[in-house]
mmCIF file of C-alpha atoms in Angstrom:
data_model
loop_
_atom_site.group_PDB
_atom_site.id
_atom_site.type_symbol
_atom_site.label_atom_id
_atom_site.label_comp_id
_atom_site.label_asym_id
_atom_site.label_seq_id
_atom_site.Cartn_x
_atom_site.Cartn_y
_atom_site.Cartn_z
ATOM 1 C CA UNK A 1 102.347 24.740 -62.428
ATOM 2 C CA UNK A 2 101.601 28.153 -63.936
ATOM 3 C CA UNK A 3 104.469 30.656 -63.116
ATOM 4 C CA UNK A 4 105.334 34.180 -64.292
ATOM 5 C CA UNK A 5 109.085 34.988 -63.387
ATOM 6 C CA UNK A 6 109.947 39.117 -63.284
ATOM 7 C CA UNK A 7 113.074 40.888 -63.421
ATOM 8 C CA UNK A 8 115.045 42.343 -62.546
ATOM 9 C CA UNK A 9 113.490 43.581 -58.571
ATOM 10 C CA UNK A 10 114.535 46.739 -59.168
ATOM 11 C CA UNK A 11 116.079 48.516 -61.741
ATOM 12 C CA UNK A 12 116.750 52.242 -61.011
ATOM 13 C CA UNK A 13 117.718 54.743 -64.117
ATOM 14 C CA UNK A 14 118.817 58.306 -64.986
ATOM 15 C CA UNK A 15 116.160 60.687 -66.450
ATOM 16 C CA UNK A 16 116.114 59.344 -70.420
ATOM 17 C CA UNK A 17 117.850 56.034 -70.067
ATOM 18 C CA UNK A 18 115.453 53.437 -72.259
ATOM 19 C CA UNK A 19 115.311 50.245 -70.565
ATOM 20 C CA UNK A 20 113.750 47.308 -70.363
ATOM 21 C CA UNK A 21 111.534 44.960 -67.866
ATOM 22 C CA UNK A 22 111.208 41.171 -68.235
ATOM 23 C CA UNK A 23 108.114 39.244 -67.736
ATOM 24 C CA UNK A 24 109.033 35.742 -68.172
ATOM 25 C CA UNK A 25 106.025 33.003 -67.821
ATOM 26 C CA UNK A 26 105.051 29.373 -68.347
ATOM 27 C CA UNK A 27 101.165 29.241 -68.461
ATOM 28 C CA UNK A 28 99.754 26.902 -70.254
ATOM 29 C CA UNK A 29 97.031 27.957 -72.653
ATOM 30 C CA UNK A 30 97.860 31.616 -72.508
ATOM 31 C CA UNK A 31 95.153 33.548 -72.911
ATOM 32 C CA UNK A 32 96.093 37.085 -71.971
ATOM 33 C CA UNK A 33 98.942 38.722 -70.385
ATOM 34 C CA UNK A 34 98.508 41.625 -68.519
ATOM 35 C CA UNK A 35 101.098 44.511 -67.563
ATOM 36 C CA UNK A 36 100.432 46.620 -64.253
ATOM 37 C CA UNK A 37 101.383 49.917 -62.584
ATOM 38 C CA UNK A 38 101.350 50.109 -58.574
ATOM 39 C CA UNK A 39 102.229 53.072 -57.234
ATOM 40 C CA UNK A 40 102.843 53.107 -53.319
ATOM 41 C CA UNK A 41 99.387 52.842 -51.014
ATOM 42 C CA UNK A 42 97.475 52.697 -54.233
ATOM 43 C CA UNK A 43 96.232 48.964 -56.181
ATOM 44 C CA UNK A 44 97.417 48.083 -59.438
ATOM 45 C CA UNK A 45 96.647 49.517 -62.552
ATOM 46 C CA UNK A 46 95.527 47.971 -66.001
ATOM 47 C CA UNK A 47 98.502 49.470 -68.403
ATOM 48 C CA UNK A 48 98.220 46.963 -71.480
ATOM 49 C CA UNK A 49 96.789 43.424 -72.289
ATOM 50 C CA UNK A 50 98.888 41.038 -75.027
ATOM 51 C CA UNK A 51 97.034 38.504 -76.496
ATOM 52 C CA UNK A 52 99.424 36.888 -79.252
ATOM 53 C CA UNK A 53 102.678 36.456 -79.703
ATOM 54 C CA UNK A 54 104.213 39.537 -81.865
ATOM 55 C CA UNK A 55 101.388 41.566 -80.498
ATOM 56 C CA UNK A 56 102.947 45.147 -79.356
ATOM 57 C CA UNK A 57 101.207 47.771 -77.491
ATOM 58 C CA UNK A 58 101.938 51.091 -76.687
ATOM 59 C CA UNK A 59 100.963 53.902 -74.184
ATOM 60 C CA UNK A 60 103.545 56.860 -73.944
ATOM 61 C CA UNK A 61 106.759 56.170 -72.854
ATOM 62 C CA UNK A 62 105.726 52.703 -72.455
ATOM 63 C CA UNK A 63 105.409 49.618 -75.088
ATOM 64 C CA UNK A 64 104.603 46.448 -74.498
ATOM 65 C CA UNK A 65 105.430 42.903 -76.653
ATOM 66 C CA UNK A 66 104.699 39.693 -76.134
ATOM 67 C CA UNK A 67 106.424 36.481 -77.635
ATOM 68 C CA UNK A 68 105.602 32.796 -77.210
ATOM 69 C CA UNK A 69 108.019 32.569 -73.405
ATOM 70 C CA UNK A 70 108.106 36.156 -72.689
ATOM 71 C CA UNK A 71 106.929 39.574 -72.393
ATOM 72 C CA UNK A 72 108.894 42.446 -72.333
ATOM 73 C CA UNK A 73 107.728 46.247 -71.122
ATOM 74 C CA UNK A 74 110.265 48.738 -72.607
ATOM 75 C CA UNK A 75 110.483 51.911 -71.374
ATOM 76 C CA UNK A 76 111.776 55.140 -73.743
ATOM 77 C CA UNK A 77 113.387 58.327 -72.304
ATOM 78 C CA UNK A 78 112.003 57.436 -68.771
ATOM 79 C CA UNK A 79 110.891 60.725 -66.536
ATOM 80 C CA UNK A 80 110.609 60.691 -62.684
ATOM 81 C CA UNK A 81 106.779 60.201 -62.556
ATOM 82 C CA UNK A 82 107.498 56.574 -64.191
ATOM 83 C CA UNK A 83 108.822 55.550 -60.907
ATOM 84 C CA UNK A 84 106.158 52.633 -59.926
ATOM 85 C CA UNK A 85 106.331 48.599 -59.216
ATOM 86 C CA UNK A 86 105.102 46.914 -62.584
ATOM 87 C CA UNK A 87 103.433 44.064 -62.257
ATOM 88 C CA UNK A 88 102.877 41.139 -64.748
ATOM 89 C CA UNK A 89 100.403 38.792 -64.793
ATOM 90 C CA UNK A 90 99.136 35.800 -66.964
ATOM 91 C CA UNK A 91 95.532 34.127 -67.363
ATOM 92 C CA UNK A 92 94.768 31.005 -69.117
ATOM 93 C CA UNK A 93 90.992 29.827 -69.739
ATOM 94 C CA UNK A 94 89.010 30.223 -66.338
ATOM 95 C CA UNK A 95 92.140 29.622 -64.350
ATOM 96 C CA UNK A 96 92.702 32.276 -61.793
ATOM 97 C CA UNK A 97 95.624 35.237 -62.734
ATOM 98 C CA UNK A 98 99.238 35.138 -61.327
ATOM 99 C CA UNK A 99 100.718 37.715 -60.975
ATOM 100 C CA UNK A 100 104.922 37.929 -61.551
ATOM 101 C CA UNK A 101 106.498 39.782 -58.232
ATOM 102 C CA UNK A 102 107.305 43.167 -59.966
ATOM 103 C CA UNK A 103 110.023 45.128 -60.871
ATOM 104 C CA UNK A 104 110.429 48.362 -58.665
ATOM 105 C CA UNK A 105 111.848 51.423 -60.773
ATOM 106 C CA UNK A 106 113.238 54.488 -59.845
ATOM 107 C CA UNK A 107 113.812 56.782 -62.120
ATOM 108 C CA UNK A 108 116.130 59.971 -61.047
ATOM 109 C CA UNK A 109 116.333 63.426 -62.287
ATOM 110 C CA UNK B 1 87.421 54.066 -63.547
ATOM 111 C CA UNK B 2 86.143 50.062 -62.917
ATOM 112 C CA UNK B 3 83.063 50.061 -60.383
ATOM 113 C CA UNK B 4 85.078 48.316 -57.717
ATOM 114 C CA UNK B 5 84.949 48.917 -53.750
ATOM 115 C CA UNK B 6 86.929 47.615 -50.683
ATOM 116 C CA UNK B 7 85.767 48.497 -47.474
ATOM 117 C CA UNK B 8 86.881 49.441 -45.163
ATOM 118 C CA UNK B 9 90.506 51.190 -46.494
ATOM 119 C CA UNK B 10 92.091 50.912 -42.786
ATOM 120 C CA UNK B 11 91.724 48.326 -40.003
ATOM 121 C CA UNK B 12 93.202 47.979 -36.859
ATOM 122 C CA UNK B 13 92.276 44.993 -34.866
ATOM 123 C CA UNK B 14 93.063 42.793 -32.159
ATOM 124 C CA UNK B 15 94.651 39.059 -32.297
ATOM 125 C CA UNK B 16 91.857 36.349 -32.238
ATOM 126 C CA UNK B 17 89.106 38.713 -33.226
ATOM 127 C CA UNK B 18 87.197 38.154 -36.401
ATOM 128 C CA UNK B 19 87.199 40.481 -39.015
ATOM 129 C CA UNK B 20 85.640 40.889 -42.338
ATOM 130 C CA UNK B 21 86.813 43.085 -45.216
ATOM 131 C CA UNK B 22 84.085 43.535 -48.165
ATOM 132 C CA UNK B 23 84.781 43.974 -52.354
ATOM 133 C CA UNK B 24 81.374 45.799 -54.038
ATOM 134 C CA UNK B 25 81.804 45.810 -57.517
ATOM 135 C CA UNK B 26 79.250 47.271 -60.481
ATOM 136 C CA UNK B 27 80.585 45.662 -63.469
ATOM 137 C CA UNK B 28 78.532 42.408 -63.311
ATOM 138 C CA UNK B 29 82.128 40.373 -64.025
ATOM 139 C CA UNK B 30 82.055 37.046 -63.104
ATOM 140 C CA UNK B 31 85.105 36.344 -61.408
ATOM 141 C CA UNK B 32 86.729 37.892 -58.261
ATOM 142 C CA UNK B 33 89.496 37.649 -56.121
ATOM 143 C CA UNK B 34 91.283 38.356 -52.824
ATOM 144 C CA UNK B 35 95.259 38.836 -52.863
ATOM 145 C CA UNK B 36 97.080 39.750 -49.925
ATOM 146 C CA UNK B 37 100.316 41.604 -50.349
ATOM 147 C CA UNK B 38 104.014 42.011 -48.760
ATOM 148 C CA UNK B 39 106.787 42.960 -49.217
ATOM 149 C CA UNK B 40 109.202 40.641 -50.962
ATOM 150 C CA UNK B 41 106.494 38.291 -51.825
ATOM 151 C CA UNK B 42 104.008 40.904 -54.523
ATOM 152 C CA UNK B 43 100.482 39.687 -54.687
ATOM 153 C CA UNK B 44 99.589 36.450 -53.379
ATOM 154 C CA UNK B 45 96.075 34.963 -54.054
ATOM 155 C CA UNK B 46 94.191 34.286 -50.862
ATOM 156 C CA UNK B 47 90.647 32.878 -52.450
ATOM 157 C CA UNK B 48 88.695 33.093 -56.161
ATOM 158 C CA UNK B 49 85.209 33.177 -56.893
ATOM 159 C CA UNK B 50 83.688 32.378 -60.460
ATOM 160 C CA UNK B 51 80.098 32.744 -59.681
ATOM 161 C CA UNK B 52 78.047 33.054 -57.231
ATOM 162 C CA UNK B 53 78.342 30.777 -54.264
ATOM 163 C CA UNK B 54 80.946 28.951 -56.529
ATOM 164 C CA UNK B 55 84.487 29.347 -54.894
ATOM 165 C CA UNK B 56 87.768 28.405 -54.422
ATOM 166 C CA UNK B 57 91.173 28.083 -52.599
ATOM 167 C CA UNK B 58 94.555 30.509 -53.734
ATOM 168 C CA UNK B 59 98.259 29.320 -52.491
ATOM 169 C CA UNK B 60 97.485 31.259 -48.814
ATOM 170 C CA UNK B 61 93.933 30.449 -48.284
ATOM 171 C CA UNK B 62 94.597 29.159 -44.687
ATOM 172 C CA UNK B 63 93.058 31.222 -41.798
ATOM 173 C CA UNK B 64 90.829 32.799 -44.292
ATOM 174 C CA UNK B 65 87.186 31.854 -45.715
ATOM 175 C CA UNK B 66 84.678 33.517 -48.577
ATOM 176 C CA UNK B 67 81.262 34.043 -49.228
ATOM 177 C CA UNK B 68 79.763 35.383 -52.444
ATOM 178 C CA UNK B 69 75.920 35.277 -52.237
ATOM 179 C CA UNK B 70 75.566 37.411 -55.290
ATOM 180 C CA UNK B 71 77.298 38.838 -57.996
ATOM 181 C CA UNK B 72 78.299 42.147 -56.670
ATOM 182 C CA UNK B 73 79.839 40.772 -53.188
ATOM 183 C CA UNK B 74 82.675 38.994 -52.550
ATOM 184 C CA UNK B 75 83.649 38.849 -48.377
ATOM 185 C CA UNK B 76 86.657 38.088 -47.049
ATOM 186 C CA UNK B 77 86.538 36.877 -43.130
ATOM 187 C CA UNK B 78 89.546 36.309 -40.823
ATOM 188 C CA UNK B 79 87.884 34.190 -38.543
ATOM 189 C CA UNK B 80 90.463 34.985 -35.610
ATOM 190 C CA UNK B 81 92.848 37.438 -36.571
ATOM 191 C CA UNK B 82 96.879 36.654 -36.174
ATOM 192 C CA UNK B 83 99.837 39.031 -36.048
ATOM 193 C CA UNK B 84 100.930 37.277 -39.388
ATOM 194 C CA UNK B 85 97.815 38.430 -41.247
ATOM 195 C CA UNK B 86 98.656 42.280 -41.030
ATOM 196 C CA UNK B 87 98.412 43.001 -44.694
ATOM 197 C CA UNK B 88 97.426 45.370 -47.411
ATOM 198 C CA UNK B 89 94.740 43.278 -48.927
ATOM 199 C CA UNK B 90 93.652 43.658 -52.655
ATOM 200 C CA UNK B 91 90.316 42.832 -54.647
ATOM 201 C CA UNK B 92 90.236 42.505 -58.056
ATOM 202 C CA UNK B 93 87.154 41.489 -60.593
ATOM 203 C CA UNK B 94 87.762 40.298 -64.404
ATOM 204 C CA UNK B 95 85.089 38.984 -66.866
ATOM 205 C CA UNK B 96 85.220 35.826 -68.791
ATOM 206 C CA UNK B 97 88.258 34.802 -71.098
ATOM 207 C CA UNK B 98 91.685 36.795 -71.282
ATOM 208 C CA UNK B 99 89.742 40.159 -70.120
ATOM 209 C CA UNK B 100 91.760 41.973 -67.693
ATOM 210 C CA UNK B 101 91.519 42.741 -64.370
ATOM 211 C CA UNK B 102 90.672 45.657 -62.603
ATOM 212 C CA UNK B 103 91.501 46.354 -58.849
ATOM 213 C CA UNK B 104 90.232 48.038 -55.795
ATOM 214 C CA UNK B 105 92.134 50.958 -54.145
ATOM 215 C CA UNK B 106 92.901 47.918 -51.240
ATOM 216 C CA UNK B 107 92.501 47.326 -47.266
ATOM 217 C CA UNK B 108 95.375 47.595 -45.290
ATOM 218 C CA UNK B 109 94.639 45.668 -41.982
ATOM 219 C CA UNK B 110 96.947 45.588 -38.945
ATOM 220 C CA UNK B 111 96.572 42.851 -36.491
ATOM 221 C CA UNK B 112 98.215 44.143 -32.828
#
């Protein structure tokens, strides 16, 4: 059974304190794993799609990588307004996504 | 922003009344889906569609049924609403292959 594994649940961090988030998944015949950004009331947002393993991606504070058991969202010199749920997710052929159960961060001033 | 619309945003309703939530998408993708989510449990997928009239159960499906009679509409009915199914709801289309997935703004429907 396909299953992507997140942690920690919540991590919560001073204003500048790098970090990282854990996407851990077994789905067979990975074809594309996704990162997410949910703020409160709102739906996920598309932050970054991995393909390969050693594939990185970056966006700001945030980079992505990707190896052949695990992804890995690392966050530099976090501000307040990174505060969010991310969400990973994993797709293989025309199997339908699943999604990890997020990692809530709070990052203080 | 991806052409994708959930209506309506806000629901109240009553126990063992039906009710039908609606994702309108523009982006011709093939596939779409219903999640429900709650807290402690993140996004849970409810049902899938990979074409028209061509769908399928998630791991909640129960209570819950689908149509998709074309491309651009995917329904979600409650056929008789329970206290359990008070829920933001989420829609979310993705082409073929490992495309992402975009989402609508969601549906949050309370069942008194």
């Amino acid at each position: 059974e396909d299953q992507v594994t997140q942690s920690p649940e919540a991590l919560r961090l001073q204003e500048g304190e790098s970090s990282s988030l854990n996407c851990s998944y077994t789905v067979s015949g990975l074809r594309g794993l996704f990162w997410y950004r949910q703020d409160p009331g709102k739906g996920p947002e598309f932050l970054f799609t991995l393909y390969s393993a050693g594939e990185e991606k970056e966006k700001e504070r945030l980079k992505a990588t990707l190896t052949k058991k695990e992804s890995f969202l690392h966050i530099t010199a976090p501000k307040p307004e990174d505060s969010a749920t991310y969400l990973c997710a994993g797709v293989s052929g025309n199997t339908p996504l699943v999604f990890g159960k997020g990692t809530r961060l709070s990052v203080i001033a | 922003d991806a052409g994708i619309t959930q209506s309506p945003r806000h629901k109240v309703t009553e126990t063992g009344t039906p009710v039908t939530l609606r994702c309108h998408q523009t982006e011709n993708h093939r596939y779409m889906y219903w999640y429900r989510q709650d807290p402690g449990h993140g996004l849970r997928l409810i049902h899938y569609s990979y074409g028209v009239k061509d769908t399928d159960k998630g791991e909640v499906s129960d209570g819950y049924s689908v149509s998709r009679s074309k491309t651009e509409d995917f329904l979600l009915t409650l056929e008789s609403a329970t206290s359990s199914q008070t829920s933001v709801y989420f829609c979310a289309i993705h082409g073929t292959g490992g495309t992402e997935a975009f989402f609508g703004q969601g549906t949050r429907l309370t069942v008194v």
